[in-house]
Amino acid sequence: MKKLALLLVGVFFSSLIWAQPNTTTPHDENEQAIRSFDGYRWKMKMMRPGEGVKAGLHKIPPEDIETLVWNNAKVPGDVYTDLWKAGVIEDPYFGRNSVKAQWVQHYEWWYAYQFNVREDFENQEVDILFEGVDYSCEVWLNGHYLGKHEGAFSSFRFKINEFLRIHKYDFLRGRNMLVVKLDPPPQVNASVAGKKTPWFGDYWRDLIPFGIYRPVKMVTTGKVRFEDVYANNKINKNGSADVNLEMTVENKASEAKDMTFVASLKGKNFDSKEIKLKFNQTVAPGVHKITKTIHIDQPELWWPWDLGKPNLYEAKITLKEGKTNHDFNAITFGIREVTSKWNPGFKQGVDVSFPRSTYINGKFHFIRSACWGGPPDIFVGRTTLDKYKELIRLAKEANMNNIRIFGWHPPEIPEFYQYCDEMGITVWQDIIPLGTGNIPTEREKLTEIYNEAVKVVKERRNHPSLIMMEGGEEMLLRTRDPQFGRAFLEELGDSLQAYVNLPYVPDSPLTCHVSKEAGFKEKEAVHALRYFYDMGKWLHEDWYQTLKFPIVPEFAITSVPSVESLKKFIPEDELWTPGLSWGHHWADLTRLRMQNWDVFGDEMKGSLEEFVNASQDAQGIIFQNGIEYFRRQKPELSGIALCHFITYWPDMKWGIVDNYQKPKRSFDFVKKAYQPTLISFDFKKRRWSNKEKFTGSIWVINDYYEQYKGCSAKLIIKNDDGKVLTEKTYKIGNVKENSAQKFEEISEKVLDNVMEKFFVELELTDQKGKVISSNDYFFLIGDQKADSDKFKVWMKERMDLENKYGLYGSYYHFFNDFTGENGGNYDSDTQTPRAFGFETE
């Protein structure tokens, strides 16, 4: 038996650690016993719905070995990954195998865990704690029914003292059997909106994830224990801070207890003097909230990485009765203040309904973000904490200072926020997933949604990285009743802000016709998606220049993963020319060709590698050009979130890092465009005639609170062969902190002999010649209007085909063998259908 020195709230425990709460030294020894049930010691079995109980699976004798021959399983994990590893199903990520696994979601799955107990738990409380089960389950211990739970995001626990089998020496008499029945997952998202992650959308197929996806623990405490500890801190006008420790305490005894609270607070990732607090409190039976304030004269504030240091504090609290320790809690938090202000240039109540500029500790935090697109795997049994840490590190490497978790994806595990805390990356989050516009109307069911959201925010509110809350993601695009939808989202916000003091906006993007019916204004926010979905209507630079909004919660362009990654999920005989598995993994083959043509003037389909690389470069170039356009609008525009950073299965879609944690080539373009201090070229078009002067302007955007003095900007223009056509240096003077400023107008007659492409390079240096920022672009020789007209013709051809064979989402229309177009015919599995449009001369 080992004693646990410290319990970090919400952290996975991978080893078996437990003890009795009998120490008399606060913080130095364990006061809360944690026994982890995580790992591969679980077993699983399939049953038809309703048949498991009839067969008596919940009453398997604890000392029996019957479950040893069930399939192996892992917790945390998911049903599909357990079945794949057991050889029951083929890898759902490979080819079109996910279709073959749809039967799994129509059965109930029984999970069993055997464990021995030797300790006596007199005068103690012993619970089984489930941190998260997706979606619905029932639980038994040694044949005794413990209860049922629904809701993927909320934890739940059962008291088990009276059902435990305990023996100090006889392992058979001390053996216990925990049995969990996972119900078949719900089939209609609208009935569980906000309580389960939507399993549809344009980057997944109809396979509904479910499983015991977060840790399971046996927790032992004294009769008086913590339910929750929140460091609700405030920064005072004189620069000091007050940390209000809001402790929710439950007394499970039948009489009041005279308790001693011993607390300490010190820096976690920096050196500081320890602050101690000790007080006595009588705790009556039941649940109570006790608040004590710790004053810090000179606090070390938490900042995003580009504004300062992400300083973190740790508070430890021991709960004692005389010499007996009942419970212990430790939390990590940061001292920071988040406020929002109205964006300049937009009229309150006329253009917008909400402030959209975020301030951290009084400083404007321009948000350089991407929608997370996670978890790293929709089948959570396939992911690891190492993946999380690497992905967040990559986000910071790409110069992002924020990650947005939007309403098609779940709230993340505690480690996600922990890593963001430590790396200084803020989190902008739809607290629960409400991607569907349809929610229940019954008051009882709405209350369940609110309660689930409150549990989510309470578990994560100590994380200083969480700075912005949203209620819905495109919810009002689909709601049947706009007024009801708005009222629901506003009440959700009231529920959340009762527990955490953070800015909240009800929905995104708030500019559709339904949102306007609900009373929202013309310029609330924009989801910059129309270039992709309306592909052909505009060349990309003509499109994004139509957008003037205070914030961009989504900016979406698609691409294909690398050839190396493709080979991991596309069958070899379907790699090139693209076969059916490309479509199944959401490759929009027509739009990819069109997107390549827009950027390069060529579809770039000479080979698999050429096409893949071009799609990634096209994604990156469109992202770069759009990001720079939006950033030049600072401070009127206050944030950008790309769609996405990752995606949760191997697909051909939005991410700039693929499912195997491999950055695409587009990653480097985003990294360049998101430089905190950026030299930028403002241009109106990408196609130029040899007879024209090349025109534009040089800007500098500076998100740092640091001024650069005596700066120079260098401009170089090169032709196809890399020959320098012109090189000029401009003395631009001082670059102000937190600014976006135009410095020089450019007009150069240098294109006479350029054949196809030309290149522009920029470099910003300070007065000592140190390079602050560098940037580059390429342009085409061509006719902007003629190519725009050609793109529109292509758009009509694309739309005619999609309308004929099923709107966006169906991939059969890419394959003539499936549709019968142009003499195609599919009559044998010996055929390998190939996408049309990839023929080469």
Short mmCIF file of N, CA and C in Angstrom, two decimals, residues 368-478:
data_model
loop_
_atom_site.label_atom_id
_atom_site.label_comp_id
_atom_site.label_asym_id
_atom_site.label_seq_id
_atom_site.Cartn_x
_atom_site.Cartn_y
_atom_site.Cartn_z
N ARG A 368 -5.47 34.90 -32.27
CA ARG A 368 -4.94 34.16 -33.43
C ARG A 368 -5.19 32.69 -33.14
N SER A 369 -6.22 32.13 -33.74
CA SER A 369 -6.74 30.86 -33.26
C SER A 369 -7.04 29.91 -34.41
N ALA A 370 -7.39 28.71 -34.02
CA ALA A 370 -8.00 27.72 -34.92
C ALA A 370 -8.98 26.90 -34.12
N CYS A 371 -10.06 26.50 -34.76
CA CYS A 371 -10.98 25.56 -34.11
C CYS A 371 -10.23 24.25 -33.88
N TRP A 372 -10.31 23.75 -32.68
CA TRP A 372 -9.55 22.57 -32.27
C TRP A 372 -9.82 21.40 -33.21
N GLY A 373 -11.10 21.11 -33.50
CA GLY A 373 -11.42 20.01 -34.40
C GLY A 373 -11.31 18.66 -33.75
N GLY A 374 -11.17 18.62 -32.43
CA GLY A 374 -10.90 17.39 -31.71
C GLY A 374 -12.10 16.83 -31.01
N PRO A 375 -11.85 15.80 -30.19
CA PRO A 375 -10.59 15.32 -29.64
C PRO A 375 -9.66 14.76 -30.73
N PRO A 376 -8.41 14.43 -30.36
CA PRO A 376 -7.49 13.95 -31.40
C PRO A 376 -8.01 12.75 -32.17
N ASP A 377 -8.85 11.93 -31.53
CA ASP A 377 -9.52 10.81 -32.21
C ASP A 377 -10.95 10.76 -31.74
N ILE A 378 -11.89 10.59 -32.67
CA ILE A 378 -13.29 10.45 -32.25
C ILE A 378 -13.47 9.17 -31.46
N PHE A 379 -12.63 8.17 -31.73
CA PHE A 379 -12.57 6.98 -30.88
C PHE A 379 -11.47 7.24 -29.85
N VAL A 380 -11.89 7.67 -28.67
CA VAL A 380 -10.94 8.19 -27.70
C VAL A 380 -9.97 7.12 -27.20
N GLY A 381 -10.29 5.85 -27.39
CA GLY A 381 -9.37 4.80 -27.01
C GLY A 381 -8.09 4.79 -27.83
N ARG A 382 -8.08 5.56 -28.93
CA ARG A 382 -6.91 5.59 -29.80
C ARG A 382 -5.98 6.76 -29.48
N THR A 383 -6.37 7.61 -28.57
CA THR A 383 -5.55 8.78 -28.31
C THR A 383 -4.74 8.60 -27.03
N THR A 384 -3.80 9.51 -26.80
CA THR A 384 -2.95 9.48 -25.62
C THR A 384 -2.72 10.91 -25.15
N LEU A 385 -2.25 11.04 -23.91
CA LEU A 385 -1.91 12.36 -23.41
C LEU A 385 -0.74 12.95 -24.17
N ASP A 386 0.17 12.10 -24.65
CA ASP A 386 1.30 12.60 -25.44
C ASP A 386 0.81 13.27 -26.72
N LYS A 387 -0.25 12.72 -27.33
CA LYS A 387 -0.82 13.36 -28.52
C LYS A 387 -1.33 14.75 -28.18
N TYR A 388 -2.06 14.85 -27.07
CA TYR A 388 -2.58 16.16 -26.67
C TYR A 388 -1.45 17.17 -26.50
N LYS A 389 -0.43 16.77 -25.76
CA LYS A 389 0.65 17.70 -25.47
C LYS A 389 1.36 18.14 -26.75
N GLU A 390 1.58 17.20 -27.66
CA GLU A 390 2.26 17.53 -28.91
C GLU A 390 1.40 18.45 -29.77
N LEU A 391 0.11 18.21 -29.83
CA LEU A 391 -0.76 19.04 -30.65
C LEU A 391 -0.83 20.46 -30.13
N ILE A 392 -0.90 20.62 -28.82
CA ILE A 392 -0.95 21.97 -28.26
C ILE A 392 0.40 22.66 -28.45
N ARG A 393 1.47 21.89 -28.36
CA ARG A 393 2.80 22.47 -28.65
C ARG A 393 2.85 22.96 -30.10
N LEU A 394 2.29 22.16 -31.02
CA LEU A 394 2.28 22.56 -32.43
C LEU A 394 1.44 23.82 -32.64
N ALA A 395 0.35 23.94 -31.91
CA ALA A 395 -0.48 25.16 -32.02
C ALA A 395 0.34 26.38 -31.64
N LYS A 396 1.11 26.27 -30.57
CA LYS A 396 1.95 27.39 -30.17
C LYS A 396 3.05 27.63 -31.20
N GLU A 397 3.61 26.56 -31.75
CA GLU A 397 4.64 26.71 -32.78
C GLU A 397 4.09 27.45 -33.98
N ALA A 398 2.80 27.27 -34.27
CA ALA A 398 2.16 27.97 -35.39
C ALA A 398 1.78 29.40 -35.04
N ASN A 399 2.28 29.89 -33.90
CA ASN A 399 2.04 31.26 -33.43
C ASN A 399 0.60 31.51 -33.03
N MET A 400 -0.15 30.45 -32.73
CA MET A 400 -1.49 30.63 -32.20
C MET A 400 -1.40 30.98 -30.72
N ASN A 401 -2.27 31.87 -30.30
CA ASN A 401 -2.37 32.18 -28.87
C ASN A 401 -3.71 31.76 -28.30
N ASN A 402 -4.48 31.02 -29.09
CA ASN A 402 -5.82 30.60 -28.67
C ASN A 402 -6.21 29.34 -29.42
N ILE A 403 -7.02 28.51 -28.78
CA ILE A 403 -7.67 27.37 -29.43
C ILE A 403 -9.17 27.50 -29.16
N ARG A 404 -9.95 27.32 -30.20
CA ARG A 404 -11.41 27.41 -30.06
C ARG A 404 -12.01 26.01 -30.10
N ILE A 405 -12.76 25.65 -29.05
CA ILE A 405 -13.52 24.40 -29.05
C ILE A 405 -14.94 24.77 -29.41
N PHE A 406 -15.37 24.37 -30.60
CA PHE A 406 -16.68 24.83 -31.04
C PHE A 406 -17.75 23.75 -30.86
N GLY A 407 -18.98 24.14 -31.16
CA GLY A 407 -20.13 23.38 -30.72
C GLY A 407 -20.45 22.10 -31.45
N TRP A 408 -19.56 21.63 -32.33
CA TRP A 408 -19.71 20.29 -32.88
C TRP A 408 -18.84 19.29 -32.13
N HIS A 409 -18.02 19.78 -31.20
CA HIS A 409 -17.06 18.92 -30.53
C HIS A 409 -17.20 19.05 -29.01
N PRO A 410 -16.73 18.05 -28.27
CA PRO A 410 -16.99 18.01 -26.84
C PRO A 410 -16.07 18.91 -26.03
N PRO A 411 -16.46 19.25 -24.80
CA PRO A 411 -15.48 19.85 -23.89
C PRO A 411 -14.33 18.88 -23.71
N GLU A 412 -13.14 19.43 -23.54
CA GLU A 412 -11.96 18.56 -23.53
C GLU A 412 -11.63 18.03 -22.14
N ILE A 413 -10.74 17.04 -22.13
CA ILE A 413 -10.29 16.44 -20.88
C ILE A 413 -9.46 17.46 -20.09
N PRO A 414 -9.32 17.29 -18.78
CA PRO A 414 -8.60 18.28 -17.97
C PRO A 414 -7.18 18.55 -18.44
N GLU A 415 -6.48 17.52 -18.95
CA GLU A 415 -5.11 17.72 -19.39
C GLU A 415 -5.01 18.71 -20.55
N PHE A 416 -6.00 18.76 -21.40
CA PHE A 416 -5.99 19.74 -22.49
C PHE A 416 -5.84 21.14 -21.93
N TYR A 417 -6.66 21.47 -20.95
CA TYR A 417 -6.62 22.81 -20.36
C TYR A 417 -5.34 23.00 -19.56
N GLN A 418 -4.89 21.94 -18.91
CA GLN A 418 -3.63 22.01 -18.17
C GLN A 418 -2.48 22.40 -19.09
N TYR A 419 -2.39 21.75 -20.24
CA TYR A 419 -1.31 22.06 -21.17
C TYR A 419 -1.45 23.48 -21.72
N CYS A 420 -2.69 23.91 -21.98
CA CYS A 420 -2.91 25.28 -22.43
C CYS A 420 -2.52 26.28 -21.34
N ASP A 421 -2.87 25.97 -20.08
CA ASP A 421 -2.45 26.81 -18.96
C ASP A 421 -0.94 26.99 -18.97
N GLU A 422 -0.25 25.86 -19.08
CA GLU A 422 1.22 25.86 -18.95
C GLU A 422 1.90 26.54 -20.13
N MET A 423 1.30 26.42 -21.33
CA MET A 423 1.93 26.99 -22.53
C MET A 423 1.43 28.39 -22.84
N GLY A 424 0.47 28.90 -22.06
CA GLY A 424 -0.01 30.25 -22.27
C GLY A 424 -0.90 30.40 -23.49
N ILE A 425 -1.73 29.41 -23.75
CA ILE A 425 -2.67 29.46 -24.87
C ILE A 425 -4.08 29.56 -24.30
N THR A 426 -4.81 30.56 -24.74
CA THR A 426 -6.17 30.74 -24.23
C THR A 426 -7.14 29.81 -24.95
N VAL A 427 -8.30 29.60 -24.33
CA VAL A 427 -9.33 28.71 -24.88
C VAL A 427 -10.64 29.47 -24.99
N TRP A 428 -11.19 29.44 -26.18
CA TRP A 428 -12.50 30.06 -26.50
C TRP A 428 -13.42 28.88 -26.76
N GLN A 429 -14.49 28.74 -25.98
CA GLN A 429 -15.19 27.46 -25.99
C GLN A 429 -16.70 27.58 -25.99
N ASP A 430 -17.33 26.82 -26.89
CA ASP A 430 -18.73 26.45 -26.71
C ASP A 430 -18.74 25.44 -25.57
N ILE A 431 -19.37 25.77 -24.47
CA ILE A 431 -19.20 24.97 -23.26
C ILE A 431 -19.71 23.55 -23.46
N ILE A 432 -20.83 23.38 -24.13
CA ILE A 432 -21.33 22.06 -24.48
C ILE A 432 -21.66 22.06 -25.98
N PRO A 433 -21.64 20.91 -26.62
CA PRO A 433 -21.87 20.87 -28.07
C PRO A 433 -23.35 21.01 -28.42
N LEU A 434 -23.67 22.10 -29.12
CA LEU A 434 -25.05 22.34 -29.56
C LEU A 434 -25.06 22.61 -31.06
N GLY A 435 -24.26 21.83 -31.79
CA GLY A 435 -24.16 22.02 -33.23
C GLY A 435 -25.48 21.82 -33.95
N THR A 436 -26.33 20.96 -33.42
CA THR A 436 -27.66 20.82 -33.99
C THR A 436 -28.49 22.03 -33.59
N GLY A 437 -29.38 22.45 -34.46
CA GLY A 437 -30.25 23.57 -34.11
C GLY A 437 -31.50 23.14 -33.38
N ASN A 438 -31.68 21.86 -33.23
CA ASN A 438 -32.93 21.36 -32.67
C ASN A 438 -32.68 20.78 -31.29
N ILE A 439 -33.38 21.31 -30.32
CA ILE A 439 -33.24 20.90 -28.94
C ILE A 439 -34.62 20.57 -28.39
N PRO A 440 -34.69 19.82 -27.29
CA PRO A 440 -36.00 19.53 -26.70
C PRO A 440 -36.70 20.81 -26.26
N THR A 441 -37.99 20.76 -26.20
CA THR A 441 -38.76 21.92 -25.75
C THR A 441 -39.30 21.74 -24.33
N GLU A 442 -39.29 20.49 -23.83
CA GLU A 442 -39.81 20.26 -22.48
C GLU A 442 -38.88 20.89 -21.44
N ARG A 443 -39.49 21.56 -20.46
CA ARG A 443 -38.70 22.27 -19.45
C ARG A 443 -37.76 21.32 -18.70
N GLU A 444 -38.22 20.14 -18.41
CA GLU A 444 -37.39 19.18 -17.67
C GLU A 444 -36.13 18.84 -18.46
N LYS A 445 -36.26 18.66 -19.77
CA LYS A 445 -35.10 18.29 -20.58
C LYS A 445 -34.16 19.48 -20.78
N LEU A 446 -34.72 20.69 -20.88
CA LEU A 446 -33.87 21.87 -20.97
C LEU A 446 -33.05 22.05 -19.70
N THR A 447 -33.67 21.78 -18.57
CA THR A 447 -32.96 21.86 -17.30
C THR A 447 -31.80 20.88 -17.26
N GLU A 448 -31.98 19.69 -17.83
CA GLU A 448 -30.89 18.72 -17.89
C GLU A 448 -29.71 19.28 -18.69
N ILE A 449 -30.00 19.99 -19.80
CA ILE A 449 -28.94 20.58 -20.61
C ILE A 449 -28.21 21.64 -19.80
N TYR A 450 -28.95 22.52 -19.14
CA TYR A 450 -28.32 23.55 -18.33
C TYR A 450 -27.45 22.93 -17.24
N ASN A 451 -27.96 21.90 -16.59
CA ASN A 451 -27.20 21.25 -15.52
C ASN A 451 -25.91 20.63 -16.05
N GLU A 452 -26.00 20.01 -17.23
CA GLU A 452 -24.81 19.42 -17.82
C GLU A 452 -23.77 20.50 -18.11
N ALA A 453 -24.22 21.63 -18.64
CA ALA A 453 -23.31 22.73 -18.96
C ALA A 453 -22.66 23.29 -17.70
N VAL A 454 -23.43 23.41 -16.64
CA VAL A 454 -22.88 23.93 -15.37
C VAL A 454 -21.82 22.97 -14.84
N LYS A 455 -22.06 21.68 -14.92
CA LYS A 455 -21.06 20.71 -14.45
C LYS A 455 -19.78 20.81 -15.27
N VAL A 456 -19.93 21.04 -16.58
CA VAL A 456 -18.75 21.17 -17.45
C VAL A 456 -17.93 22.39 -17.06
N VAL A 457 -18.59 23.53 -16.86
CA VAL A 457 -17.82 24.75 -16.58
C VAL A 457 -17.26 24.72 -15.17
N LYS A 458 -17.94 24.10 -14.23
CA LYS A 458 -17.41 24.02 -12.87
C LYS A 458 -16.13 23.18 -12.83
N GLU A 459 -16.07 22.11 -13.63
CA GLU A 459 -14.88 21.27 -13.63
C GLU A 459 -13.69 21.99 -14.25
N ARG A 460 -13.94 22.97 -15.12
CA ARG A 460 -12.85 23.59 -15.88
C ARG A 460 -12.56 25.03 -15.49
N ARG A 461 -13.33 25.60 -14.57
CA ARG A 461 -13.23 27.04 -14.33
C ARG A 461 -11.96 27.46 -13.60
N ASN A 462 -11.23 26.55 -12.96
CA ASN A 462 -9.96 26.93 -12.34
C ASN A 462 -8.85 27.13 -13.36
N HIS A 463 -9.08 26.73 -14.60
CA HIS A 463 -8.05 26.86 -15.63
C HIS A 463 -8.04 28.28 -16.18
N PRO A 464 -6.94 29.02 -16.00
CA PRO A 464 -6.91 30.40 -16.50
C PRO A 464 -6.96 30.50 -18.02
N SER A 465 -6.63 29.41 -18.70
CA SER A 465 -6.67 29.42 -20.17
C SER A 465 -8.09 29.61 -20.69
N LEU A 466 -9.10 29.20 -19.95
CA LEU A 466 -10.50 29.35 -20.40
C LEU A 466 -10.90 30.81 -20.23
N ILE A 467 -11.10 31.52 -21.35
CA ILE A 467 -11.32 32.96 -21.27
C ILE A 467 -12.61 33.43 -21.92
N MET A 468 -13.25 32.58 -22.74
CA MET A 468 -14.39 33.03 -23.50
C MET A 468 -15.40 31.91 -23.64
N MET A 469 -16.67 32.19 -23.39
CA MET A 469 -17.71 31.15 -23.49
C MET A 469 -18.70 31.52 -24.59
N GLU A 470 -19.08 30.50 -25.36
CA GLU A 470 -20.18 30.62 -26.31
C GLU A 470 -21.23 29.58 -25.97
N GLY A 471 -22.44 29.87 -26.41
CA GLY A 471 -23.53 28.95 -26.12
C GLY A 471 -23.78 27.94 -27.22
N GLY A 472 -23.71 28.40 -28.47
CA GLY A 472 -24.05 27.50 -29.57
C GLY A 472 -23.14 27.70 -30.76
N GLU A 473 -23.03 26.69 -31.57
CA GLU A 473 -22.25 26.72 -32.80
C GLU A 473 -23.20 26.55 -33.97
N GLU A 474 -23.46 27.64 -34.69
CA GLU A 474 -24.36 27.59 -35.85
C GLU A 474 -25.74 27.07 -35.46
N MET A 475 -26.07 27.16 -34.17
CA MET A 475 -27.33 26.59 -33.72
C MET A 475 -28.53 27.26 -34.38
N LEU A 476 -28.46 28.58 -34.48
CA LEU A 476 -29.61 29.28 -35.04
C LEU A 476 -29.72 29.13 -36.55
N LEU A 477 -28.74 28.49 -37.19
CA LEU A 477 -28.89 28.20 -38.62
C LEU A 477 -29.98 27.18 -38.86
N ARG A 478 -30.31 26.39 -37.84
CA ARG A 478 -31.18 25.24 -38.06
C ARG A 478 -32.39 25.18 -37.13
#
